[in-house]
Tab-separated table of C-alpha atoms and ligand atoms in Angstrom:
chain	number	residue	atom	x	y	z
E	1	UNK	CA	13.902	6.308	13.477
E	2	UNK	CA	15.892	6.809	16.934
E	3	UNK	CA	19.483	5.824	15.954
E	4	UNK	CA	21.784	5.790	18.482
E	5	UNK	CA	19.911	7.224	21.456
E	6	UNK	CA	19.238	5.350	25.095
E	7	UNK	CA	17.845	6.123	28.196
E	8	UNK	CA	21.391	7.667	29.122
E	9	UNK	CA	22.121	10.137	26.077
E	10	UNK	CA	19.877	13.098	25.521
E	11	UNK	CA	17.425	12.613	22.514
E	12	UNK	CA	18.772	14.908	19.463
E	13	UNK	CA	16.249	14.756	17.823
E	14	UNK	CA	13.514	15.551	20.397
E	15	UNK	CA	13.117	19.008	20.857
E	16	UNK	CA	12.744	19.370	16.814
E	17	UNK	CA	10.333	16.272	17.068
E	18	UNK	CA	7.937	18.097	19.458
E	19	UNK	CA	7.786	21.604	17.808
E	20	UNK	CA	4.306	22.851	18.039
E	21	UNK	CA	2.298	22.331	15.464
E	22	UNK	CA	-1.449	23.898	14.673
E	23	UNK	CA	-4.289	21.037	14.677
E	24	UNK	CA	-5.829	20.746	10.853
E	25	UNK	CA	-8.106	18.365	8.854
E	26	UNK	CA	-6.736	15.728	6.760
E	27	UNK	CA	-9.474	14.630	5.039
E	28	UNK	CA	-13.113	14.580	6.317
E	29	UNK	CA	-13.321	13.521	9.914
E	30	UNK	CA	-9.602	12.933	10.299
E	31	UNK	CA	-7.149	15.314	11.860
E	32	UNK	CA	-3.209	16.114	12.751
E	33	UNK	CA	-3.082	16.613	16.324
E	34	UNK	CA	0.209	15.838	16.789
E	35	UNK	CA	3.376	18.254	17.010
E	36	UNK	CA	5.299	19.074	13.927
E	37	UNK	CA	7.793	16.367	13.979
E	38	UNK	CA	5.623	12.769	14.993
E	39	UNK	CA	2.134	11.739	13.416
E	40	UNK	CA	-0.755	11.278	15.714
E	41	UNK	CA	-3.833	10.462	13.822
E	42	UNK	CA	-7.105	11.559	15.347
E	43	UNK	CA	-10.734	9.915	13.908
E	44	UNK	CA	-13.636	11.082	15.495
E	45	UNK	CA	-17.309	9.933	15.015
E	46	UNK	CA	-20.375	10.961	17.367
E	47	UNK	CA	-20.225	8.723	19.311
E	48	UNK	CA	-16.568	8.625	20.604
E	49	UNK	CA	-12.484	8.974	18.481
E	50	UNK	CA	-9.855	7.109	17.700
E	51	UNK	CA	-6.188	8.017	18.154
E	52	UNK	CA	-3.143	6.875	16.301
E	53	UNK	CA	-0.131	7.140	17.836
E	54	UNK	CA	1.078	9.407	21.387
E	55	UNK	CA	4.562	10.662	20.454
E	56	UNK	CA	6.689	11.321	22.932
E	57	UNK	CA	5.975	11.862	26.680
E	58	UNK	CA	6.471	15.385	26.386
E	59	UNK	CA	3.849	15.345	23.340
E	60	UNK	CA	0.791	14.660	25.458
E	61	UNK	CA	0.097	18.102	26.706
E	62	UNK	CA	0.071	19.620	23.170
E	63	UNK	CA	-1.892	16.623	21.805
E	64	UNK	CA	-4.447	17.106	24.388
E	65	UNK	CA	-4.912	20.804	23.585
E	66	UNK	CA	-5.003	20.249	19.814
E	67	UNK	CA	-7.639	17.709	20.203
E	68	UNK	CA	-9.559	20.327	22.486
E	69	UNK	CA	-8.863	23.458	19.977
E	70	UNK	CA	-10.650	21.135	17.590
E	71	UNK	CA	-13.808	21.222	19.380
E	72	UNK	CA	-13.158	17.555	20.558
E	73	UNK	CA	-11.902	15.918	24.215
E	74	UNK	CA	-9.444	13.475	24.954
E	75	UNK	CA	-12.046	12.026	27.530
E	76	UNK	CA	-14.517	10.679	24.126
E	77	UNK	CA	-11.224	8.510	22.566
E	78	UNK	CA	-12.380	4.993	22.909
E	79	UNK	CA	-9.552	3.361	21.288
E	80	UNK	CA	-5.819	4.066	20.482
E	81	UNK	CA	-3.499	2.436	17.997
E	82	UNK	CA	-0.088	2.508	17.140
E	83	UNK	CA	2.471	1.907	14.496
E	84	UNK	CA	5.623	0.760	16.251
E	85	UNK	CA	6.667	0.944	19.965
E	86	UNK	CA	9.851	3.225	20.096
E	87	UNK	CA	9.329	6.149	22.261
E	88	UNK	CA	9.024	8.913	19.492
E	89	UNK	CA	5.306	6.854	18.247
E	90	UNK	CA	4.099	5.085	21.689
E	91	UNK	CA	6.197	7.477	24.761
E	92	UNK	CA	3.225	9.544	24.957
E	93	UNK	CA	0.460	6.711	25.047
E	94	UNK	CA	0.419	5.591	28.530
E	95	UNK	CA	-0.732	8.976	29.901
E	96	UNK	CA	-3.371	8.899	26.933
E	97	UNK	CA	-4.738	6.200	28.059
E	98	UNK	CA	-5.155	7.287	31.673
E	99	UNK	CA	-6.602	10.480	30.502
E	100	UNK	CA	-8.655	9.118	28.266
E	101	UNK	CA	-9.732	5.391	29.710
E	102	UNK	CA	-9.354	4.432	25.658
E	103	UNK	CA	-8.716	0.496	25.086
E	104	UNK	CA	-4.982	0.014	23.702
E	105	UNK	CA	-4.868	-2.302	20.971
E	106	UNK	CA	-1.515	-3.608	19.419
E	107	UNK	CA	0.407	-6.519	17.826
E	108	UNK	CA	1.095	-9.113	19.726
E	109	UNK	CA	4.910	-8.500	19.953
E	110	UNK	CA	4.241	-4.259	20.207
E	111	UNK	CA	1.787	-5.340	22.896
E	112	UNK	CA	4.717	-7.529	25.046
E	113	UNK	CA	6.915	-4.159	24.781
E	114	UNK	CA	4.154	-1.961	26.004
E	115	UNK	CA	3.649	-4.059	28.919
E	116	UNK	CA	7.062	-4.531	29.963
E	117	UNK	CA	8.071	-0.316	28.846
E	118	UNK	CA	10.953	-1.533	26.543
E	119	UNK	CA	11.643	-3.176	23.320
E	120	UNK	CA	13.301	-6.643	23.327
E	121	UNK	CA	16.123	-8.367	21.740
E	122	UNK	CA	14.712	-8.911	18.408
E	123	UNK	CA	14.433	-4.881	17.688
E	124	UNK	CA	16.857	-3.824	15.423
E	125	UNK	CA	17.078	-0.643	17.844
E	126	UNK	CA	17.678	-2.672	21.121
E	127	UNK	CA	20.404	-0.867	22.885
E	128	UNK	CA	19.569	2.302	21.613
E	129	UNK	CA	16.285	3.476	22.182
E	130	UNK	CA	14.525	5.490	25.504
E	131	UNK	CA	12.074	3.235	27.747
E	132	UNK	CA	8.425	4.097	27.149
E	133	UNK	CA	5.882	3.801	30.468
E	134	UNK	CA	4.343	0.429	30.539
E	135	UNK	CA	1.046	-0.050	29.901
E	136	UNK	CA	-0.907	-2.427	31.989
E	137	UNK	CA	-3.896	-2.810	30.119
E	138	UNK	CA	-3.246	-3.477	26.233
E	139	UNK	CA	-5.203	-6.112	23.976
E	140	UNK	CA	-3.693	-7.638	21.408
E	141	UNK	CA	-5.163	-7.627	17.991
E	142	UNK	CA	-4.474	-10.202	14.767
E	143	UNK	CA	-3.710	-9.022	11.621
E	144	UNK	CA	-6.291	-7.628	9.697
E	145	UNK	CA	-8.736	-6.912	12.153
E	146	UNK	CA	-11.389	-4.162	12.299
E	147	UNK	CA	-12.213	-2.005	15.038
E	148	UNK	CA	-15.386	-0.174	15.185
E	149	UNK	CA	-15.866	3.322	16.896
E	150	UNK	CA	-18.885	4.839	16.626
E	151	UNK	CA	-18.954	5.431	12.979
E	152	UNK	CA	-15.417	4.533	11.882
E	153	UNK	CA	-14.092	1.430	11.049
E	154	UNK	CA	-9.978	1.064	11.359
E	155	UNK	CA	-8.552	-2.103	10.255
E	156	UNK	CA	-5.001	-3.142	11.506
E	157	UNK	CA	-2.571	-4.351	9.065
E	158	UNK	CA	1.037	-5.910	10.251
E	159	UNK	CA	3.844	-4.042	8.673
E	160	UNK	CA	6.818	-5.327	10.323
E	161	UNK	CA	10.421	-4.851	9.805
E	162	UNK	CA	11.242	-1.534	11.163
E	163	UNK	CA	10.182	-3.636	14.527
E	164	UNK	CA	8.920	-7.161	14.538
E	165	UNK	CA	5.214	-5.577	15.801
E	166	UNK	CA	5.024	-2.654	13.185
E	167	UNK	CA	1.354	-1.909	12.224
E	168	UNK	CA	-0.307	-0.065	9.333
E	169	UNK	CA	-3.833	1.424	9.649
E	170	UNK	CA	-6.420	1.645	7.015
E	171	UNK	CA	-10.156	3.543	7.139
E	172	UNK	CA	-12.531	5.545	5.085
E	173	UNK	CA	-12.927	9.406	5.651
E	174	UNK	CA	-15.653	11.416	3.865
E	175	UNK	CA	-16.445	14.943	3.074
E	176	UNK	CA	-20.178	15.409	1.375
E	177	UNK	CA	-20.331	12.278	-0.849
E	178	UNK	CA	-16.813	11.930	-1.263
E	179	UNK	CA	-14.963	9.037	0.733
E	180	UNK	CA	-11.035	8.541	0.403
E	181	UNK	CA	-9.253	5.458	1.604
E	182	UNK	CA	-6.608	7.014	4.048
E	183	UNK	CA	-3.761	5.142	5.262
E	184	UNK	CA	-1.495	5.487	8.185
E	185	UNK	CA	1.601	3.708	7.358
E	186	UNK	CA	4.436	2.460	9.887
E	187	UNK	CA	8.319	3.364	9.346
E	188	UNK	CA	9.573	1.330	6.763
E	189	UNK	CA	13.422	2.141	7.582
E	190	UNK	CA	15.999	-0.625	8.077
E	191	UNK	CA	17.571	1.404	11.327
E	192	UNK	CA	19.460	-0.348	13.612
E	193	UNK	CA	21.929	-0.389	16.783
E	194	UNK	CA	25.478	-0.805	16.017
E	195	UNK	CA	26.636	-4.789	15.072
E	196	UNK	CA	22.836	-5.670	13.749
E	197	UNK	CA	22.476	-7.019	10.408
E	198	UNK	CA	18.887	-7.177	8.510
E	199	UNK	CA	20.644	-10.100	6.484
E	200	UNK	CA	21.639	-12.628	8.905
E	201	UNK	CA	20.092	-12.212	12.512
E	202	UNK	CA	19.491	-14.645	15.343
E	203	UNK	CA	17.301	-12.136	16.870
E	204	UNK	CA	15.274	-11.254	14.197
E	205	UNK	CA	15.389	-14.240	11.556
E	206	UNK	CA	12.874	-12.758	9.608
E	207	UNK	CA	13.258	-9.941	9.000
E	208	UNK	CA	13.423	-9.741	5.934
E	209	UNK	CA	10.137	-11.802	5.112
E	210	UNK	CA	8.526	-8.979	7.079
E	211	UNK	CA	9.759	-5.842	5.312
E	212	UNK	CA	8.752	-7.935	2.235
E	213	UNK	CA	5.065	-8.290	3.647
E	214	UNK	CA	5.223	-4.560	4.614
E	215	UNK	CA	5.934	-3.313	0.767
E	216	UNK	CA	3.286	-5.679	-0.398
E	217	UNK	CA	1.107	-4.421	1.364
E	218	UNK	CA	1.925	-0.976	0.437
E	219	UNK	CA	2.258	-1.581	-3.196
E	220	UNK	CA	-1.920	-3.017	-2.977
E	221	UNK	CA	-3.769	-1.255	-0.751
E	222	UNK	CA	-6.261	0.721	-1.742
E	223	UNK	CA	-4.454	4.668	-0.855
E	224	UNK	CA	-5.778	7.996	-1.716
E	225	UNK	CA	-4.634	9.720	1.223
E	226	UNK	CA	-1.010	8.424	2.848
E	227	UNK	CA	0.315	9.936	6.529
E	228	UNK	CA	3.139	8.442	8.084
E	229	UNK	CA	4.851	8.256	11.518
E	230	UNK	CA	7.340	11.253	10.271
E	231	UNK	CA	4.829	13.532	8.571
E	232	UNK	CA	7.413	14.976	6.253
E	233	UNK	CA	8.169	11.485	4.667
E	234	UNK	CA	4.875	11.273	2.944
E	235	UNK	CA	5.355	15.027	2.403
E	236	UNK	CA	2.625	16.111	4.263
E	237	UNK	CA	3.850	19.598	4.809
E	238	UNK	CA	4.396	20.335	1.260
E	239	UNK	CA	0.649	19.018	0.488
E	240	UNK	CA	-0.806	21.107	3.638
E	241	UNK	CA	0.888	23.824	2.280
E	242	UNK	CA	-0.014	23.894	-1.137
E	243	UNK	CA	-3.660	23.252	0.197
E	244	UNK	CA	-3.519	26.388	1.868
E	245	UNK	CA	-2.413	28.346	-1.038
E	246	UNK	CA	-5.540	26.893	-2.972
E	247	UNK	CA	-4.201	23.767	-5.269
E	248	UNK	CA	-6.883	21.857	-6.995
E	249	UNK	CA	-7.467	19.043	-6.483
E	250	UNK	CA	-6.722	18.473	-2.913
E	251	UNK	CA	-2.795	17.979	-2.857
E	252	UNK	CA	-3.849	15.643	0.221
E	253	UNK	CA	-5.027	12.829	-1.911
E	254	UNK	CA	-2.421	11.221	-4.357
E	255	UNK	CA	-3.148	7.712	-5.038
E	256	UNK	CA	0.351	6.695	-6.346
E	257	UNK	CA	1.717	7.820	-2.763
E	258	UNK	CA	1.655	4.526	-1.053
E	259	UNK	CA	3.265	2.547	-4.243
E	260	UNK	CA	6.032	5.247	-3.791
E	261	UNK	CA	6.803	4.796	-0.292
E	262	UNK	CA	6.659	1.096	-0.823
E	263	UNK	CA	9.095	1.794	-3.447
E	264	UNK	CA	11.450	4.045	-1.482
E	265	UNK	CA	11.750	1.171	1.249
E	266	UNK	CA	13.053	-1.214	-0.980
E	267	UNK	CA	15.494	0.527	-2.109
E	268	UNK	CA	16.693	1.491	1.108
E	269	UNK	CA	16.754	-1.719	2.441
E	270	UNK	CA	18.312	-2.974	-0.897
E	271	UNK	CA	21.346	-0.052	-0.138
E	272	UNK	CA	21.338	-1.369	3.345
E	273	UNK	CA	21.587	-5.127	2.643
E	274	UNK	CA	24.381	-4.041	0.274
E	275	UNK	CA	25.974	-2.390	2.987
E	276	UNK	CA	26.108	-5.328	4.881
E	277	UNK	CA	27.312	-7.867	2.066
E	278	UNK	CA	30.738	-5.654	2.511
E	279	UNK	CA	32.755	-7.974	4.656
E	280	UNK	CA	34.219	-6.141	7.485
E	281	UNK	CA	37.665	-5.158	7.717
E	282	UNK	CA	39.976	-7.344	10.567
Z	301	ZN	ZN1	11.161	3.731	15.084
């Protein structure tokens, strides 16, 4: 969600972005260590973590003291993901990988970007969007597949639309002999650079196949608790909040909340494609 910004214009949205924000617990062994404004997911088992998403550059130092405030080290995460690769979700995960030595896994169009440090033609943010470091060592991963870290099991599912590489993340988290099926789900928005259309696009023919996958898969995947890139659209802060003042039951899990972000895309899309049926002026 980086309209109109490139490597040129200062980032407006930035400095609100990378407010400091307190480590907590999702759910069971899952955790917010990102800062207030960009999701980063972190998993951790015994026997090594997994981390979705690296914000911005400027994120990583705050990321890698939240992990550590947690009692846990960036040196034990074996593996990091990511949703999309605009530099507010992957800026920050070069530098995580070389402090960690984690294996990079993406899509096999986010995985091009990462090793080349920009997004491509086909991005319906090409023009407008910061450079992210390049990544020299990235594996690419098919859709549906399961990664296995110590304990946890994280299965990727392509989301795309937002980019052409977008990826959704699905695992199990349990506290005592309760498991929920927590979701990290990729930006569903139809953003885009000046002159792009979603409806008609050389670059990105289909895109609009792909947001269709994207709210299909939202609409049936199994979802107790949601996160997304930008905490605040799966309300996260409200739920954290009224977890702290002592709801029952845990305002974190909400099993409709994937059906209703599925929901919300399509309609935004649907105000966007009618946006673009207005023929423009001469
Ligand atoms: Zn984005």
């Amino acid at each position: 969600m980086a309209m109109g910004q490139s490597a040129a214009a200062p980032c407006a949205n930035c400095l609100a972005w990378n407010r400091p924000q307190t480590p907590f617990r999702i759910f069971g062994n899952t955790y917010y260590v990102g800062p207030h404004g960009l999701s980063t997911i972190l998993i951790t088992s015994t026997s090594g973590h997994v981390l979705i998403d690296g914000a911005l550059p400027e994120s990583t130092e705050q990321i890698v003291a939240n992990i550590r405030s947690l009692g846990f080290r960036i040196e034990d995460v074996k593996l990091i993901l990511n949703s999309h690769v605009h530099f507010d979700h992957a800026g920050g995960i070069a530098e995580l990988q070389r402090l960690s030595g984690a294996r990079v896994m993406a899509s096999k169009w986010s995985a091009a970007v990462m090793r080349k440090g920009g997004v491509g033609r086909g991005d319906p943010q090409f023009g407008a969007l910061r450079p992210i470091a390049p990544l020299k060592n990235v594996s690419e991963l098919r859709d549906g597949e399961s990664f296995q870290v110590g304990a946890i099991a994280v299965t990727a599912h392509l989301t795309p639309g937002h980019t052409p590489g977008g990826t959704s993340w699905t695992w199990k988290s349990c506290e005592a002999r309760t498991c929920r099926d927590m979701v990290y789900a990729d930006s569903l928005t139809p953003v885009s650079s000046a002159g792009f259309r979603f409806s008609k696009n050389r670059e990105y023919p289909g895109a609009l196949e792909d947001f269709e996958k994207a709210f299909v898969f939202l609409e049936a995947v199994p979802c107790d608790v949601l996160v997304t890139t930008h905490p605040e659209n799966s309300d996260l802060w409200d739920r954290l909040q009224a977890r702290d003042e002592g709801a029952t039951p845990d305002p974190m899990v909400d099993s409709g909340a994937c059906r209703r972000l599925a929901l919300r895309g399509r309609e935004q899309l649907r105000r966007r494609l009618a946006d673009e049926a207005v023929p423009e002026r001469p």
